[in-house]
Amino acid sequence: MADDRQRPRRRGQGELEALVLEALREADGPATAGWVQERLGGDLAYTTVITILTRLLAKGAVTRERAGRSFAWTSASDQAGLAAHRMRRVLDAESDREAVLASFVTGLGPNDERLLRELLGRAGSEGED
């Protein structure tokens, strides 16, 4: 006999991190894990929120400061910054950086390639100042 109960939808990789970062960016200042948990609707266990915040701290995406016996957390990175950090980690894990970058660039569409050229041009001209 089949079990007809619905299982909760499993979140995609990084989805919880993105939700926690979004909540922290909406805070008026440093926020506690309890505040983040409440902001996300309370369906996450407090320990899960702490685990996510700790992982984000290790990635440099959040900072924390002592607040009594616990911590108050602040977003140090936006979603784009977190994605860029993940991309750098992948690149750093590979032995042939040139091959990885070449494969990435050749896989870009024309608009993304144009945008990347513009960004590299801006970065180059800022380094000359």
CSV table of C-alpha atoms in Angstrom, one decimal:
chain,number,residue,atom,x,y,z
A,1,MET,CA,0.0,0.0,0.0
A,2,ALA,CA,1.5,3.3,-1.0
A,3,ASP,CA,1.9,6.2,1.4
A,4,ASP,CA,-0.1,9.1,0.1
A,5,ARG,CA,1.3,11.6,2.6
A,6,GLN,CA,3.1,14.5,1.0
A,7,ARG,CA,6.8,14.8,1.9
A,8,PRO,CA,8.0,18.4,2.4
A,9,ARG,CA,9.6,19.8,-0.6
A,10,ARG,CA,13.4,19.5,-0.4
A,11,ARG,CA,15.1,22.8,-0.9
A,12,GLY,CA,17.8,23.2,-3.6
A,13,GLN,CA,21.4,23.6,-2.7
A,14,GLY,CA,22.1,27.1,-1.4
A,15,GLU,CA,18.4,28.0,-1.2
A,16,LEU,CA,18.4,28.1,2.6
A,17,GLU,CA,21.6,30.2,2.6
A,18,ALA,CA,20.0,32.6,0.2
A,19,LEU,CA,16.9,32.9,2.4
A,20,VAL,CA,19.0,33.5,5.5
A,21,LEU,CA,21.1,36.1,3.8
A,22,GLU,CA,17.9,37.8,2.5
A,23,ALA,CA,16.5,37.9,6.0
A,24,LEU,CA,19.7,39.4,7.4
A,25,ARG,CA,19.8,42.1,4.7
A,26,GLU,CA,16.2,43.1,5.6
A,27,ALA,CA,17.2,43.5,9.3
A,28,ASP,CA,17.6,46.9,10.8
A,29,GLY,CA,21.0,45.8,12.2
A,30,PRO,CA,22.6,42.7,13.6
A,31,ALA,CA,20.0,40.0,14.1
A,32,THR,CA,19.9,36.9,16.3
A,33,ALA,CA,19.4,33.4,15.0
A,34,GLY,CA,16.0,33.4,16.7
A,35,TRP,CA,15.0,36.5,14.8
A,36,VAL,CA,16.1,34.9,11.5
A,37,GLN,CA,14.2,31.7,12.3
A,38,GLU,CA,11.1,33.8,13.1
A,39,ARG,CA,11.5,35.9,9.9
A,40,LEU,CA,11.7,32.7,7.8
A,41,GLY,CA,8.3,31.5,9.2
A,42,GLY,CA,9.6,29.3,12.0
A,43,ASP,CA,9.4,26.1,9.9
A,44,LEU,CA,13.2,25.6,10.3
A,45,ALA,CA,14.6,24.3,13.5
A,46,TYR,CA,16.8,26.7,15.5
A,47,THR,CA,19.7,24.4,15.1
A,48,THR,CA,19.3,24.4,11.3
A,49,VAL,CA,19.4,28.2,11.3
A,50,ILE,CA,22.6,28.1,13.5
A,51,THR,CA,24.2,25.6,11.1
A,52,ILE,CA,23.4,27.8,8.1
A,53,LEU,CA,24.7,30.9,9.8
A,54,THR,CA,27.9,29.1,10.8
A,55,ARG,CA,28.5,27.9,7.2
A,56,LEU,CA,27.9,31.4,5.9
A,57,LEU,CA,30.4,32.7,8.5
A,58,ALA,CA,33.0,30.2,7.2
A,59,LYS,CA,32.3,31.4,3.6
A,60,GLY,CA,32.8,35.1,4.7
A,61,ALA,CA,29.2,35.9,3.8
A,62,VAL,CA,28.2,36.9,7.3
A,63,THR,CA,29.8,38.4,10.3
A,64,ARG,CA,28.9,37.9,14.0
A,65,GLU,CA,29.3,39.8,17.2
A,66,ARG,CA,28.7,38.7,20.7
A,67,ALA,CA,25.3,39.6,22.0
A,68,GLY,CA,24.9,38.3,25.6
A,69,ARG,CA,25.3,34.6,25.6
A,70,SER,CA,24.7,34.2,21.9
A,71,PHE,CA,25.6,36.1,18.7
A,72,ALA,CA,24.1,38.7,16.5
A,73,TRP,CA,24.7,38.2,12.8
A,74,THR,CA,25.1,40.6,9.9
A,75,SER,CA,25.2,40.0,6.1
A,76,ALA,CA,28.6,40.7,4.7
A,77,SER,CA,27.8,39.7,1.2
A,78,ASP,CA,24.8,39.9,-1.2
A,79,GLN,CA,23.6,37.1,-3.3
A,80,ALA,CA,26.0,38.0,-6.2
A,81,GLY,CA,28.9,38.1,-3.8
A,82,LEU,CA,28.0,34.7,-2.4
A,83,ALA,CA,27.8,33.2,-5.9
A,84,ALA,CA,31.1,34.8,-6.9
A,85,HIS,CA,32.7,33.2,-3.8
A,86,ARG,CA,31.4,29.8,-4.8
A,87,MET,CA,32.7,30.2,-8.3
A,88,ARG,CA,36.2,31.1,-6.9
A,89,ARG,CA,36.1,28.1,-4.6
A,90,VAL,CA,35.4,25.8,-7.6
A,91,LEU,CA,38.2,27.5,-9.6
A,92,ASP,CA,40.6,27.2,-6.7
A,93,ALA,CA,39.9,23.4,-6.4
A,94,GLU,CA,41.0,22.8,-10.0
A,95,SER,CA,44.6,22.2,-11.0
A,96,ASP,CA,44.3,23.7,-14.5
A,97,ARG,CA,42.8,27.1,-14.0
A,98,GLU,CA,43.4,28.2,-17.6
A,99,ALA,CA,41.5,25.2,-19.0
A,100,VAL,CA,38.6,25.8,-16.5
A,101,LEU,CA,38.4,29.5,-17.4
A,102,ALA,CA,38.7,28.9,-21.1
A,103,SER,CA,35.9,26.3,-21.0
A,104,PHE,CA,33.7,28.7,-19.0
A,105,VAL,CA,34.3,31.7,-21.4
A,106,THR,CA,33.7,29.6,-24.5
A,107,GLY,CA,30.4,28.5,-23.1
A,108,LEU,CA,29.1,32.0,-22.6
A,109,GLY,CA,26.4,33.4,-24.8
A,110,PRO,CA,27.1,36.6,-26.8
A,111,ASN,CA,25.5,38.9,-24.2
A,112,ASP,CA,27.3,37.4,-21.3
A,113,GLU,CA,30.6,37.5,-23.2
A,114,ARG,CA,30.1,41.2,-24.0
A,115,LEU,CA,29.2,41.9,-20.4
A,116,LEU,CA,32.3,40.1,-19.2
A,117,ARG,CA,34.5,42.1,-21.6
A,118,GLU,CA,33.0,45.3,-20.3
A,119,LEU,CA,33.6,44.3,-16.7
A,120,LEU,CA,37.2,43.2,-17.4
A,121,GLY,CA,37.8,46.5,-19.2
A,122,ARG,CA,36.5,48.5,-16.2
A,123,ALA,CA,38.6,46.5,-13.8
A,124,GLY,CA,41.7,47.1,-15.9
A,125,SER,CA,41.1,50.8,-16.1
A,126,GLU,CA,40.5,51.1,-12.4
A,127,GLY,CA,43.8,49.3,-11.7
A,128,GLU,CA,45.6,52.0,-13.8
A,129,ASP,CA,44.4,54.9,-11.6
